[in-house]
XYZ file of C-alpha atoms in Angstrom:
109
model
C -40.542 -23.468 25.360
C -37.014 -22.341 25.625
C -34.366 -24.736 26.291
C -31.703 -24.355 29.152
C -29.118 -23.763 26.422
C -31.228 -20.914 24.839
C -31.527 -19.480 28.488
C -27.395 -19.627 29.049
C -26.705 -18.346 25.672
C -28.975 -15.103 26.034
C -27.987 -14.632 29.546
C -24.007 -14.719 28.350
C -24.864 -12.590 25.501
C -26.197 -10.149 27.339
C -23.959 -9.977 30.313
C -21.008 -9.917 27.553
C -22.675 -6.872 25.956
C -23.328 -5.461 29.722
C -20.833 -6.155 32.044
C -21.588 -3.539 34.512
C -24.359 -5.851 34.984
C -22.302 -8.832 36.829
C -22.432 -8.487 40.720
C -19.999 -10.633 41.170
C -17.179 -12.759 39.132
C -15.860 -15.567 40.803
C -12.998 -17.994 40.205
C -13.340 -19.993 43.276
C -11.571 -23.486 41.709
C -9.220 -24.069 38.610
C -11.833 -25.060 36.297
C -14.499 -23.040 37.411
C -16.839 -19.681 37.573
C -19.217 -18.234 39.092
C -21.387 -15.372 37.759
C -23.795 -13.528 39.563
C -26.238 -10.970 38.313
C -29.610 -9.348 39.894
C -32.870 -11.221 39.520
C -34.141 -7.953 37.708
C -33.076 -9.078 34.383
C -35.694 -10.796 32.286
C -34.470 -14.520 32.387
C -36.262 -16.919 29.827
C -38.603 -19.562 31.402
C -36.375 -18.405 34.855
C -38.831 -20.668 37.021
C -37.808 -23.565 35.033
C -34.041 -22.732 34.547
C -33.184 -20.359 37.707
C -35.009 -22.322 40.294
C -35.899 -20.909 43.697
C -33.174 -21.687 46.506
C -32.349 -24.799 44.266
C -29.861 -25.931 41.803
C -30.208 -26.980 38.384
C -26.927 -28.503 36.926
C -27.130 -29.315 33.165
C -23.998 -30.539 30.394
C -24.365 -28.137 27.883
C -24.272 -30.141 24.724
C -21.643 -30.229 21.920
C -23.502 -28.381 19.392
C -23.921 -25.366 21.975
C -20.296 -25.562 22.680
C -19.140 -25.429 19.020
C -21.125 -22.379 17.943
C -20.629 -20.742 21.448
C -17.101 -21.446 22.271
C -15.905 -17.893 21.847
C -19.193 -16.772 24.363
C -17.617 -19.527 26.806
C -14.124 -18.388 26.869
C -14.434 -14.350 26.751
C -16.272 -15.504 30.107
C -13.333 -17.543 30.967
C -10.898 -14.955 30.435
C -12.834 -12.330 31.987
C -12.582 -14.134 35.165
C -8.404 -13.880 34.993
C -7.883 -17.528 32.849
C -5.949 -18.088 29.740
C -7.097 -20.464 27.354
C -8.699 -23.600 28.592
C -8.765 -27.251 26.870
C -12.051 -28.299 27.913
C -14.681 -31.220 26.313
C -17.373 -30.483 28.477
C -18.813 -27.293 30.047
C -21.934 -28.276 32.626
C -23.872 -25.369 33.708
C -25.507 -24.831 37.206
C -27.865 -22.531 37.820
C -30.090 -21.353 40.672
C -32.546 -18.242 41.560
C -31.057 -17.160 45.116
C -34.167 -15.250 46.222
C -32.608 -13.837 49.997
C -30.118 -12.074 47.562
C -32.329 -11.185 44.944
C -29.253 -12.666 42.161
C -29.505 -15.165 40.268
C -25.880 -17.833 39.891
C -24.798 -19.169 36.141
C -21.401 -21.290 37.469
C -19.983 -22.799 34.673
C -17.463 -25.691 35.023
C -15.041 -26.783 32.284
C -14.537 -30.184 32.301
């Protein structure tokens, strides 16, 4: 089975590589953001790791951050942020079925 991180890391790789694909880009707090993206891209395990109408919040672990880093921040910056000195990134993530999207909101901590 795949593992949250694997999940996060191929969705980020892919909306990197397709960025037409983002509904929406939000920025709502300093140390926050919020993608959304339609629930018709393939998700790994997405009943596990996109729950229905739920959240999921997970710390993304230190070995994820340290070969993903540059992933984390092109997101970062594509949201309007410089550089950020984080030590934690925790990801939430949730299938919101009325809108047919699915949230990634990443928060660096």
């Amino acid at each position: 089975m795949a593992s949250n991180s694997d999940s996060i890391f191929n969705i980020l790789s892919y909306l990197k590589r397709h960025p037409e694909k983002i509904f929406a880009l939000r920025s709502c707090y300093d140390n926050v953001i919020q993608i959304f993206f339609k629930d018709v891209i393939k998700v790994a395990d997405a009943n596990i790791y996109f729950p229905d109408n739920k959240l999921m919040v997970n710390c993304l672990t230190d070995d994820f951050l340290a070969q993903n880093g540059d992933l984390l921040d092109s997101f970062w910056q594509l949201a309007g942020h410089d550089y950020i000195d984080h030590h934690e990134v925790w990801a939430t993530t949730s299938h919101l079925t009325p809108k047919n999207m699915y949230l990634l909101e990443l928060s660096f901590e």
